[in-house]
Amino acid sequence: MVENSWSQIPKLDSTCLFLFCMQKYFPFLDWLSGYNKKTLQSDVIAGLTVGVILIPQGLAYAMIAGLPPIYGLYAALLPQIVYALLGTSRQLSVGPVAMDSLLVASGIGAMKLANVDDYVGVAIFLALFVGSVQLLMGLLRMGFLVNFLSRPVISGFTSAAALIIGFSQLKYLLGVDIERSNRFHEIVVNSFDKISDTHLISCVIGCAGIIIIYGFKKWKKSFPAPLIVVIASILLMYFSQMDQSGVDIVGAIPEGLPAFQVPSITKDQFIEIAPFAFALALVAYTEAISIGKSIEHQHDDYKINPNQELRALGLANILGSFFQSYSTTASFSRSAINNEAGAKTGMAAIISAILIALTLLFLTPLFFYLPKPILASVIMVSVFGLIDMKYPIELLKNRRDEFFALLITFVSTLFLGIIEGIVIGVLFSLLLLVYRTAKPHVAELGRVGESDYYKNVARFGNEIEKRADLLILRFDSQLYFGNTEFFKSEIARRVEEHGADLKCIILNAESINYIDSTGSIVLKNVIKEYRDKGIDFMITGAIGPIRDILHKSGVIESLGKEKLFVKTHEAVNYIDKGTTKNEIQDKISGQTLQ
């Protein structure tokens, strides 16, 4: 019996490991195991609520992308189901969104395509390309790349893109043919050129749609105002026959579910969209992870896994492309509504997809008389809600440098283009990061009263004991090739301020988390330079990885092990009283992984 019991343990371990791996890559197994009737009721209500909003949004967002409206419903079908099974957020609503639709129009619109079929083919292949990039990034665990898109950059980009999307709908709202552009000023100029040709009935219908949707939105966010307006406008057009008076309608929409087909484009088209696809993949992932993280904070029954999110979004786009879906990601408005409506699991998204499927099978003829000015009103109300005024004001008051990052991204996106704007925003953020590390904060420390605390002289003023013979500096950054000259000049400047009475420099290294080879060489040279001038040099507070670097790079040989301390007050006691380190202090200060 003992042998049999022991023999079962590896099998149990293997089973547990298998289940753990399955739940890691198929998160739906986690929530499915405890699924019950109460959870299903919540998911059904949320799923139907999001589904009825997604129908008019899908039709409208396809128009933004330059595609026939039906492709918005195709994009709302399979990607939702795939993400529901593979995504780690249980409330995220994946499908067509305004931002990505505009990016698709911006990228493909720049290509010289012969006809609508070629345009549709490239848009669908782009979804396959974007999904492949996201899946590969997920498999390579590259979710960290989203960190390069800071919140100021995202905010500036989103607000500018919302304005571009909103104003791009003026052609439908005014009922005139306005030349397409992804630059705000060109859209405005082109619109003013055609404003005298405004079709009054179209304008009245569109403006009425905006007022009604916005009014219902202010009253109750979860109320499906877009769907109500869509139904009402269809009835109005059907009975009034205003389409014969010049109001542009959607017209015939194909019935049935999307057919399976393998996306394909020419070699030249592939080369042309490749850079754009990488940018779109990153932007789409950033949207999804940002929304997912904001919703995650309201729930304690799951955690977002960035790399699994990449894999889920990637597969959603890949599989969706084989059923005529263009690029998809998470929607902020629908995810918020899904959460507020009580969605508990990914089943809510599956129910939304079922509603879309039923619409495709039986209801598409009903959208024949849907006026395009109403779809424009749905888009405009939706995207203008993405413009954030509070955050820039907050940054202007408290973080001027980040405000300029937001402003530069906003202006670049608005007047140069969608992709250009986000690239410039990211580059400016990286330059800002380099600037901060190149000229980091350096604090001169002093003893606070009779305590063992050594704090910033500039902050504590008269409470600090000032000593002409001692200079204690805290360098609040890594020491690398980009800031070594600043490091040397700061020490030299403060040494000069202290004058001839200075006897010792203490470098507090608590805030230094890395020293590269250039930093190590400079540190050795600085130690030697000041010791040659009769000024001793000590280091305190170095964390483990820095102690390892000090030993491996030979800095410790220039410094001397006895001049490396755990606490600043221990180094000062050594100077003033000749107090040597005890056994514990010596062990901690000299401990390395070598």
Coordinates of C-alpha atoms in Angstrom, one line a residue:
M1 CA 0.0 0.0 0.0
V2 CA 2.9 2.3 0.8
E3 CA 4.4 1.7 -2.6
N4 CA 1.1 2.4 -4.3
S5 CA 0.5 5.7 -2.4
W6 CA 4.0 7.0 -3.3
S7 CA 3.6 6.0 -6.9
Q8 CA 0.5 8.2 -7.2
I9 CA 2.3 11.4 -6.1
P10 CA 4.1 12.1 -9.4
K11 CA 0.8 11.5 -11.3
L12 CA -1.0 14.0 -9.0
D13 CA 1.8 16.5 -9.5
S14 CA 1.7 16.1 -13.2
T15 CA -2.1 16.5 -13.2
C16 CA -1.9 19.7 -11.1
L17 CA 0.8 21.0 -13.4
F18 CA -1.2 20.3 -16.5
L19 CA -4.3 22.0 -15.0
F20 CA -2.2 25.0 -14.0
C21 CA -0.8 25.3 -17.5
M22 CA -4.2 24.9 -19.1
Q23 CA -5.7 27.7 -16.9
K24 CA -2.7 29.9 -17.7
Y25 CA -3.3 29.7 -21.4
F26 CA -7.1 29.1 -21.3
P27 CA -8.3 31.5 -18.5
F28 CA -12.0 30.6 -19.2
L29 CA -11.3 27.3 -17.4
D30 CA -10.8 29.3 -14.2
W31 CA -14.2 31.0 -14.2
L32 CA -16.0 28.2 -15.8
S33 CA -15.3 25.8 -12.9
G34 CA -17.4 27.8 -10.5
Y35 CA -20.1 29.0 -12.9
N36 CA -23.6 29.0 -11.6
K37 CA -27.1 30.2 -12.4
K38 CA -26.7 33.6 -10.6
T39 CA -23.6 34.4 -12.6
L40 CA -25.3 33.4 -15.8
Q41 CA -28.2 35.8 -15.1
S42 CA -25.7 38.7 -14.6
D43 CA -23.8 37.8 -17.8
V44 CA -27.0 37.5 -19.9
I45 CA -28.1 41.0 -18.8
A46 CA -24.7 42.5 -19.4
G47 CA -24.2 40.6 -22.7
L48 CA -27.5 41.8 -24.2
T49 CA -26.9 45.4 -23.0
V50 CA -23.5 45.5 -24.7
G51 CA -24.8 43.6 -27.8
V52 CA -27.5 46.1 -28.6
I53 CA -25.0 49.0 -28.3
L54 CA -22.5 47.2 -30.4
I55 CA -24.8 46.8 -33.4
P56 CA -25.0 50.5 -34.3
Q57 CA -21.4 51.1 -33.1
G58 CA -20.1 48.3 -35.3
L59 CA -21.9 49.6 -38.4
A60 CA -20.6 53.1 -37.6
Y61 CA -17.0 52.2 -36.9
A62 CA -16.7 50.3 -40.1
M63 CA -17.6 53.5 -41.9
I64 CA -14.7 55.2 -40.0
A65 CA -12.4 52.5 -41.3
G66 CA -13.6 53.2 -44.9
L67 CA -15.3 49.8 -45.1
P68 CA -18.9 48.8 -45.9
P69 CA -20.9 48.8 -42.6
I70 CA -21.4 45.0 -42.5
Y71 CA -17.7 44.5 -41.7
G72 CA -18.3 46.2 -38.3
L73 CA -20.6 43.4 -37.4
Y74 CA -18.2 40.8 -38.7
A75 CA -15.5 42.3 -36.4
A76 CA -17.9 42.1 -33.5
L77 CA -18.5 38.4 -33.9
L78 CA -15.6 35.9 -33.6
P79 CA -13.0 38.2 -31.9
Q80 CA -15.4 38.6 -28.9
I81 CA -15.7 34.8 -28.5
V82 CA -11.9 34.2 -28.8
Y83 CA -11.0 36.9 -26.3
A84 CA -13.7 35.7 -23.9
L85 CA -12.1 32.2 -23.8
L86 CA -8.4 33.4 -23.8
G87 CA -8.4 36.8 -22.2
T88 CA -7.6 37.4 -18.5
S89 CA -10.1 40.3 -18.1
R90 CA -13.6 39.2 -17.4
Q91 CA -15.3 42.5 -18.3
L92 CA -13.3 43.6 -21.4
S93 CA -15.4 44.1 -24.5
V94 CA -13.4 43.4 -27.7
G95 CA -14.5 44.3 -31.1
P96 CA -14.4 47.3 -33.6
V97 CA -13.4 50.6 -32.0
A98 CA -13.2 54.1 -33.3
M99 CA -9.5 54.6 -32.7
D100 CA -8.3 51.5 -34.5
S101 CA -10.9 52.1 -37.3
L102 CA -9.4 55.5 -37.9
L103 CA -5.9 54.0 -37.9
V104 CA -7.0 51.5 -40.5
A105 CA -8.4 54.2 -42.7
S106 CA -5.3 56.3 -42.2
G107 CA -2.9 53.5 -43.1
I108 CA -4.8 51.9 -45.9
G109 CA -6.1 55.2 -47.3
A110 CA -2.5 56.2 -48.1
M111 CA -2.2 53.2 -50.4
K112 CA -3.2 53.5 -54.1
L113 CA -5.8 50.8 -54.3
A114 CA -7.8 50.2 -57.4
N115 CA -11.3 49.4 -55.9
V116 CA -13.3 48.7 -52.7
D117 CA -12.6 44.9 -52.9
D118 CA -8.8 45.6 -52.8
Y119 CA -9.4 48.0 -49.8
V120 CA -11.4 45.4 -47.9
G121 CA -8.8 42.7 -48.7
V122 CA -6.0 44.8 -47.3
A123 CA -8.0 45.7 -44.2
I124 CA -8.7 42.0 -43.4
F125 CA -5.1 41.0 -44.1
L126 CA -4.0 43.8 -41.8
A127 CA -6.0 42.2 -39.0
L128 CA -4.1 38.9 -39.6
F129 CA -0.8 40.8 -39.6
V130 CA -1.6 42.8 -36.5
G131 CA -2.8 39.6 -34.7
S132 CA 0.4 37.7 -35.7
V133 CA 2.5 40.5 -34.3
Q134 CA 0.6 40.6 -31.0
L135 CA 0.7 36.8 -30.7
L136 CA 4.4 36.7 -31.3
M137 CA 5.0 39.5 -28.8
G138 CA 2.9 37.5 -26.3
L139 CA 4.8 34.3 -26.9
L140 CA 8.1 36.2 -26.4
R141 CA 6.7 37.8 -23.2
M142 CA 7.1 41.3 -24.6
G143 CA 4.1 42.8 -22.7
F144 CA 6.5 45.2 -21.0
L145 CA 6.7 47.2 -24.3
V146 CA 3.5 48.9 -23.4
N147 CA 5.4 50.8 -20.7
F148 CA 7.0 52.9 -23.5
L149 CA 3.6 54.5 -24.1
S150 CA 3.1 56.7 -21.1
R151 CA -0.2 57.9 -19.9
P152 CA 0.4 61.5 -21.1
V153 CA 1.2 60.2 -24.6
I154 CA -1.9 58.0 -24.6
S155 CA -4.1 60.9 -23.4
G156 CA -2.7 63.4 -25.9
F157 CA -3.0 60.8 -28.8
T158 CA -6.5 59.7 -27.8
S159 CA -7.9 63.3 -27.5
A160 CA -6.4 64.3 -30.8
A161 CA -7.6 61.2 -32.6
A162 CA -11.1 61.7 -31.1
L163 CA -11.2 65.2 -32.7
I164 CA -10.0 63.8 -36.0
I165 CA -12.6 61.0 -35.9
G166 CA -15.4 63.3 -34.9
F167 CA -14.7 65.9 -37.5
S168 CA -14.2 63.3 -40.2
Q169 CA -17.9 62.5 -39.8
L170 CA -19.0 66.0 -40.9
K171 CA -19.3 64.6 -44.5
Y172 CA -22.2 62.4 -43.3
L173 CA -23.6 65.0 -40.9
L174 CA -23.7 67.7 -43.5
G175 CA -24.6 65.4 -46.3
V176 CA -21.8 66.6 -48.6
D177 CA -18.8 65.0 -50.2
I178 CA -15.7 66.1 -48.3
E179 CA -12.3 64.9 -49.2
R180 CA -10.9 62.5 -46.7
S181 CA -7.8 63.3 -44.5
N182 CA -6.2 62.2 -41.3
R183 CA -5.0 65.7 -40.5
F184 CA -7.4 67.9 -38.5
H185 CA -6.7 71.2 -40.2
E186 CA -7.2 69.7 -43.6
I187 CA -10.6 68.2 -42.5
V188 CA -11.7 71.6 -41.2
V189 CA -10.6 73.4 -44.3
N190 CA -12.2 70.9 -46.6
S191 CA -15.4 71.0 -44.6
F192 CA -15.6 74.9 -44.8
D193 CA -15.1 74.7 -48.5
K194 CA -18.2 72.5 -48.8
I195 CA -20.4 74.0 -46.0
S196 CA -22.4 76.0 -48.5
D197 CA -23.5 72.7 -50.0
T198 CA -24.9 71.4 -46.7
H199 CA -28.0 69.1 -47.1
L200 CA -30.3 70.6 -44.6
I201 CA -32.4 67.5 -43.9
S202 CA -29.3 65.3 -43.3
C203 CA -27.9 67.9 -41.0
V204 CA -31.1 68.1 -38.9
I205 CA -31.3 64.3 -38.6
G206 CA -27.7 64.0 -37.6
C207 CA -27.9 66.9 -35.0
A208 CA -31.1 65.5 -33.6
G209 CA -29.3 62.1 -33.2
I210 CA -26.4 63.8 -31.3
I211 CA -28.8 65.6 -29.0
I212 CA -30.9 62.6 -28.2
I213 CA -28.0 60.2 -27.7
Y214 CA -26.1 62.7 -25.5
G215 CA -29.2 63.4 -23.5
F216 CA -29.8 59.7 -22.7
K217 CA -26.1 59.2 -22.0
K218 CA -26.2 61.9 -19.3
W219 CA -29.3 60.4 -17.9
K220 CA -28.2 56.7 -17.8
K221 CA -25.0 55.4 -19.3
S222 CA -26.2 51.8 -19.7
F223 CA -29.3 52.9 -21.6
P224 CA -29.0 51.7 -25.3
A225 CA -29.7 55.2 -26.7
P226 CA -27.8 54.6 -30.0
L227 CA -30.0 51.5 -30.8
I228 CA -33.2 53.5 -30.0
V229 CA -32.1 56.3 -32.2
V230 CA -31.1 53.9 -35.0
I231 CA -34.5 52.1 -34.8
A232 CA -36.4 55.4 -34.8
S233 CA -34.4 56.8 -37.7
I234 CA -35.0 53.7 -39.8
L235 CA -38.7 53.9 -39.2
L236 CA -38.6 57.6 -40.0
M237 CA -36.8 57.0 -43.3
Y238 CA -39.0 54.1 -44.2
F239 CA -42.3 55.9 -43.8
S240 CA -41.1 59.4 -45.0
Q241 CA -39.0 58.2 -47.9
M242 CA -36.6 61.0 -47.2
D243 CA -33.8 59.1 -48.9
Q244 CA -35.4 60.2 -52.1
S245 CA -34.8 63.8 -51.0
G246 CA -31.0 63.2 -50.8
V247 CA -30.5 61.7 -47.3
D248 CA -27.7 59.1 -47.7
I249 CA -28.7 55.7 -46.3
V250 CA -26.7 52.5 -45.7
G251 CA -28.6 50.5 -48.3
A252 CA -28.5 46.7 -48.9
I253 CA -26.4 44.8 -46.3
P254 CA -25.4 41.2 -47.0
E255 CA -27.3 38.6 -44.9
G256 CA -25.8 35.6 -43.1
L257 CA -22.6 34.9 -41.2
P258 CA -19.2 35.8 -42.7
A259 CA -17.8 33.1 -44.9
F260 CA -14.4 31.5 -44.2
Q261 CA -11.7 32.8 -46.5
V262 CA -7.9 33.1 -46.3
P263 CA -6.7 36.7 -46.3
S264 CA -4.2 37.5 -49.0
I265 CA -2.5 40.6 -50.5
T266 CA 0.3 41.3 -53.0
K267 CA 3.9 41.4 -52.0
D268 CA 4.1 45.2 -52.6
Q269 CA 1.1 45.8 -50.4
F270 CA 2.6 43.6 -47.6
I271 CA 5.8 45.7 -47.6
E272 CA 3.7 48.9 -47.6
I273 CA 1.6 48.0 -44.6
A274 CA 4.3 46.2 -42.5
P275 CA 5.5 49.3 -40.5
F276 CA 2.0 50.4 -40.0
A277 CA 0.9 47.0 -38.7
F278 CA 3.5 47.0 -36.0
A279 CA 2.4 50.4 -34.8
L280 CA -1.3 49.4 -34.9
A281 CA -0.5 46.2 -32.9
L282 CA 1.1 48.2 -30.2
V283 CA -1.6 50.9 -30.1
A284 CA -4.4 48.3 -30.0
Y285 CA -2.6 46.4 -27.1
T286 CA -2.1 49.6 -25.2
E287 CA -5.8 50.4 -25.4
A288 CA -6.8 47.0 -24.2
I289 CA -4.3 46.7 -21.3
S290 CA -5.1 50.2 -20.1
I291 CA -8.9 49.5 -20.1
G292 CA -8.3 46.1 -18.6
K293 CA -6.2 47.4 -15.8
S294 CA -8.6 50.2 -14.9
I295 CA -11.5 47.7 -14.6
E296 CA -9.3 45.1 -12.7
H297 CA -9.0 47.5 -9.8
Q298 CA -12.7 47.1 -9.1
H299 CA -12.5 43.3 -8.9
D300 CA -10.4 41.0 -6.6
D301 CA -11.2 37.6 -8.2
Y302 CA -8.7 37.8 -11.1
K303 CA -5.5 39.5 -12.2
I304 CA -4.6 40.8 -15.7
N305 CA -1.7 39.0 -17.3
P306 CA -0.1 41.3 -19.9
N307 CA 1.5 38.6 -22.0
Q308 CA -1.7 36.5 -22.0
E309 CA -3.6 39.6 -23.1
L310 CA -1.3 39.9 -26.1
R311 CA -1.8 36.2 -27.0
A312 CA -5.6 36.6 -26.6
L313 CA -5.8 39.8 -28.7
G314 CA -3.5 38.3 -31.3
L315 CA -5.5 35.1 -31.7
A316 CA -8.8 37.1 -31.7
N317 CA -7.5 39.2 -34.7
I318 CA -5.9 36.2 -36.4
L319 CA -9.0 33.9 -36.3
G320 CA -11.3 36.9 -36.9
S321 CA -9.4 37.7 -40.1
F322 CA -10.3 34.3 -41.6
F323 CA -14.0 35.3 -41.2
Q324 CA -13.7 38.8 -42.7
S325 CA -13.0 40.8 -39.5
Y326 CA -10.8 43.9 -39.6
S327 CA -8.5 44.8 -36.7
T328 CA -10.1 44.8 -33.3
T329 CA -9.3 45.7 -29.7
A330 CA -11.0 46.6 -26.4
S331 CA -13.6 49.4 -26.3
F332 CA -13.5 51.7 -23.4
S333 CA -17.2 52.7 -23.5
R334 CA -18.5 49.1 -24.0
S335 CA -16.2 47.6 -21.4
A336 CA -17.4 50.2 -18.9
I337 CA -21.0 49.5 -19.7
N338 CA -20.3 45.7 -19.5
N339 CA -18.8 46.2 -16.1
E340 CA -21.6 48.5 -14.9
A341 CA -24.3 46.1 -16.2
G342 CA -22.9 43.4 -13.9
A343 CA -20.8 41.1 -16.2
K344 CA -19.1 38.5 -14.1
T345 CA -17.2 36.4 -16.7
G346 CA -16.4 36.2 -20.4
M347 CA -19.8 34.6 -21.0
A348 CA -21.2 38.1 -21.3
A349 CA -19.1 38.7 -24.4
I350 CA -20.1 35.3 -25.8
I351 CA -23.8 36.3 -25.4
S352 CA -23.1 39.7 -27.1
A353 CA -21.5 37.7 -30.0
I354 CA -24.6 35.4 -30.2
L355 CA -26.8 38.5 -30.5
I356 CA -24.6 39.8 -33.3
A357 CA -24.8 36.4 -35.1
L358 CA -28.6 36.5 -34.8
T359 CA -28.6 40.0 -36.3
L360 CA -26.5 38.9 -39.2
L361 CA -28.7 35.9 -39.8
F362 CA -32.1 37.6 -39.6
L363 CA -32.0 41.4 -39.1
T364 CA -29.6 42.9 -41.7
P365 CA -32.5 43.8 -44.1
L366 CA -33.9 46.1 -41.4
F367 CA -30.9 48.3 -41.7
F368 CA -31.5 49.2 -45.3
Y369 CA -33.0 52.6 -44.5
L370 CA -30.6 53.5 -41.7
P371 CA -29.4 57.1 -42.5
K372 CA -25.7 57.7 -42.4
P373 CA -26.1 61.0 -40.5
I374 CA -27.4 58.9 -37.6
L375 CA -24.3 56.6 -37.7
A376 CA -22.2 59.8 -37.8
S377 CA -24.0 61.0 -34.7
V378 CA -23.3 57.7 -32.9
I379 CA -19.6 58.1 -33.7
M380 CA -19.4 61.7 -32.7
V381 CA -21.0 61.3 -29.3
S382 CA -18.9 58.2 -28.6
V383 CA -15.5 59.6 -29.6
F384 CA -15.9 63.1 -28.1
G385 CA -16.4 61.4 -24.8
L386 CA -12.8 60.2 -25.1
I387 CA -11.4 63.8 -24.9
D388 CA -10.0 64.2 -21.4
M389 CA -9.7 67.8 -20.1
K390 CA -9.1 67.1 -16.4
Y391 CA -5.8 65.1 -16.9
P392 CA -4.0 67.8 -18.9
I393 CA -5.0 70.5 -16.4
E394 CA -3.8 68.3 -13.5
L395 CA -0.4 67.8 -15.3
L396 CA -0.1 71.6 -16.1
K397 CA -0.5 72.3 -12.3
N398 CA 1.8 69.5 -11.0
R399 CA 4.0 68.0 -13.8
R400 CA 4.9 70.5 -16.5
D401 CA 7.3 68.2 -18.2
E402 CA 4.7 65.5 -18.7
F403 CA 2.2 68.1 -19.7
F404 CA 4.5 69.1 -22.6
A405 CA 4.7 65.4 -23.6
L406 CA 0.9 65.3 -23.7
L407 CA 0.7 68.6 -25.6
I408 CA 3.4 67.6 -28.2
T409 CA 1.6 64.3 -28.8
F410 CA -1.7 66.0 -29.1
V411 CA -0.5 68.7 -31.6
S412 CA 1.6 66.2 -33.6
T413 CA -1.3 63.8 -34.0
L414 CA -3.8 66.6 -34.8
F415 CA -1.7 68.3 -37.5
L416 CA 0.8 65.7 -38.8
G417 CA -1.1 62.5 -38.7
I418 CA -2.1 59.6 -36.5
I419 CA 1.0 57.4 -36.7
E420 CA 3.3 60.4 -36.8
G421 CA 1.7 61.8 -33.6
I422 CA 2.2 58.7 -31.5
V423 CA 5.7 58.1 -32.8
I424 CA 6.7 61.7 -31.9
G425 CA 5.0 61.3 -28.5
V426 CA 6.9 58.1 -27.7
L427 CA 10.2 59.7 -28.9
F428 CA 9.6 62.8 -26.8
S429 CA 8.8 60.6 -23.7
L430 CA 12.0 58.7 -24.2
L431 CA 14.0 61.9 -24.6
L432 CA 12.4 63.2 -21.4
L433 CA 13.4 60.0 -19.6
V434 CA 17.0 60.3 -20.9
Y435 CA 17.1 63.9 -19.8
R436 CA 15.9 63.0 -16.3
T437 CA 18.6 60.3 -16.0
A438 CA 21.2 62.5 -17.6
K439 CA 20.6 65.2 -15.0
P440 CA 19.1 63.4 -12.0
H441 CA 18.4 64.8 -8.6
V442 CA 21.4 65.1 -6.3
A443 CA 20.9 65.9 -2.6
E444 CA 23.5 67.0 -0.1
L445 CA 22.8 65.4 3.2
G446 CA 23.4 66.4 6.8
R447 CA 22.7 65.1 10.2
V448 CA 19.3 66.0 11.7
G449 CA 19.9 67.3 15.3
E450 CA 21.4 64.6 17.5
S451 CA 19.8 61.7 15.6
D452 CA 21.4 59.2 13.3
Y453 CA 19.2 60.4 10.4
Y454 CA 21.0 62.1 7.4
K455 CA 18.5 64.1 5.3
N456 CA 18.5 66.7 2.4
V457 CA 20.0 70.0 3.6
A458 CA 17.7 71.9 1.3
R459 CA 14.6 70.4 2.9
F460 CA 15.5 70.6 6.6
G461 CA 17.4 73.9 6.7
N462 CA 18.4 75.0 10.2
E463 CA 17.7 71.5 11.7
I464 CA 20.8 70.2 9.9
E465 CA 24.2 70.1 11.4
K466 CA 26.5 71.8 8.9
R467 CA 30.1 70.6 8.6
A468 CA 32.8 72.2 6.4
D469 CA 35.0 69.1 6.7
L470 CA 32.4 66.6 5.4
L471 CA 30.4 66.4 2.1
I472 CA 27.7 63.7 2.0
L473 CA 25.9 63.4 -1.4
R474 CA 23.0 61.2 -2.5
F475 CA 22.8 60.5 -6.2
D476 CA 19.2 59.6 -7.1
S477 CA 19.7 57.6 -10.3
Q478 CA 21.7 54.8 -12.0
L479 CA 25.3 55.8 -12.8
Y480 CA 25.8 55.2 -16.5
F481 CA 27.5 56.7 -19.6
G482 CA 24.8 59.3 -20.0
N483 CA 25.2 61.0 -16.7
T484 CA 28.8 60.4 -15.6
E485 CA 29.9 63.9 -16.7
F486 CA 27.1 65.4 -14.6
F487 CA 28.1 63.2 -11.7
K488 CA 31.7 64.5 -11.8
S489 CA 30.7 68.1 -12.2
E490 CA 28.2 68.0 -9.3
I491 CA 30.8 66.6 -7.0
A492 CA 33.4 69.2 -8.2
R493 CA 30.9 72.0 -7.7
R494 CA 30.0 71.1 -4.2
V495 CA 33.6 70.3 -3.3
E496 CA 34.5 73.9 -4.4
E497 CA 31.6 75.3 -2.3
H498 CA 33.0 73.5 0.8
G499 CA 36.5 75.0 0.3
A500 CA 39.8 74.0 1.8
D501 CA 38.4 72.5 5.0
L502 CA 36.8 69.5 3.3
K503 CA 38.4 66.3 4.4
C504 CA 36.0 63.5 3.2
I505 CA 33.3 62.8 0.6
I506 CA 30.6 60.2 1.4
L507 CA 28.6 59.0 -1.5
N508 CA 25.2 57.7 -0.3
A509 CA 24.3 55.0 -2.9
E510 CA 20.9 54.0 -1.6
S511 CA 19.2 55.4 -4.8
I512 CA 21.7 54.0 -7.2
N513 CA 20.3 50.8 -8.8
Y514 CA 22.8 50.2 -11.6
I515 CA 26.4 51.2 -12.5
D516 CA 27.6 50.5 -16.1
S517 CA 31.2 50.0 -17.2
T518 CA 31.6 53.7 -17.9
G519 CA 30.2 54.6 -14.5
S520 CA 32.6 52.2 -12.8
I521 CA 35.6 53.7 -14.5
V522 CA 34.5 57.2 -13.6
L523 CA 33.8 56.3 -10.0
K524 CA 37.3 54.8 -9.7
N525 CA 38.8 57.9 -11.3
V526 CA 36.9 60.2 -8.9
I527 CA 38.0 58.3 -5.9
K528 CA 41.6 58.5 -7.0
E529 CA 41.4 62.2 -8.0
Y530 CA 40.1 63.4 -4.6
R531 CA 42.4 61.1 -2.6
D532 CA 45.3 62.5 -4.5
K533 CA 44.1 66.0 -3.3
G534 CA 44.0 64.7 0.3
I535 CA 40.2 64.2 0.4
D536 CA 39.0 60.8 1.5
F537 CA 36.1 59.0 -0.2
M538 CA 33.5 56.5 1.2
I539 CA 30.4 54.8 0.0
T540 CA 27.3 54.0 2.1
G541 CA 24.0 52.3 1.6
A542 CA 24.9 50.3 -1.6
I543 CA 22.3 47.7 -2.3
G544 CA 23.3 44.1 -3.1
P545 CA 23.5 44.3 -6.9
I546 CA 25.5 47.5 -6.6
R547 CA 27.9 45.8 -4.2
D548 CA 28.3 43.0 -6.7
I549 CA 29.2 45.6 -9.4
L550 CA 31.7 47.4 -7.1
H551 CA 33.5 44.1 -6.6
K552 CA 33.4 42.8 -10.2
S553 CA 34.5 46.1 -11.7
G554 CA 37.3 46.7 -9.3
V555 CA 35.9 49.8 -7.7
I556 CA 36.2 48.2 -4.3
E557 CA 39.9 47.9 -4.8
S558 CA 40.2 51.6 -5.4
L559 CA 37.8 52.4 -2.5
G560 CA 39.0 49.8 0.1
K561 CA 36.6 47.4 1.8
E562 CA 36.9 49.3 5.1
K563 CA 35.4 52.4 3.4
L564 CA 32.2 50.7 2.3
F565 CA 29.4 51.1 5.0
V566 CA 25.8 50.1 5.4
K567 CA 24.6 53.3 7.1
T568 CA 25.8 56.9 6.7
H569 CA 26.1 57.4 10.4
E570 CA 28.5 54.5 10.6
A571 CA 30.8 56.2 8.1
V572 CA 30.6 59.5 10.1
N573 CA 31.4 57.6 13.3
Y574 CA 34.4 56.1 11.6
I575 CA 35.6 59.6 10.6
D576 CA 34.9 61.3 14.0
K577 CA 35.6 58.5 16.5
G578 CA 37.7 56.0 14.5
T579 CA 34.9 53.4 15.2
T580 CA 35.5 50.3 13.1
K581 CA 32.7 48.1 11.7
N582 CA 31.6 45.3 14.0
E583 CA 31.2 41.7 12.6
I584 CA 27.6 42.2 11.4
Q585 CA 28.3 45.5 9.8
D586 CA 31.4 44.2 8.1
K587 CA 29.5 41.1 6.8
I588 CA 26.6 43.1 5.4
S589 CA 28.6 45.9 3.8
G590 CA 30.9 43.4 2.1
Q591 CA 28.3 40.8 1.1
T592 CA 28.3 39.9 -2.6
L593 CA 27.1 37.0 -4.8
Q594 CA 30.7 36.4 -6.0

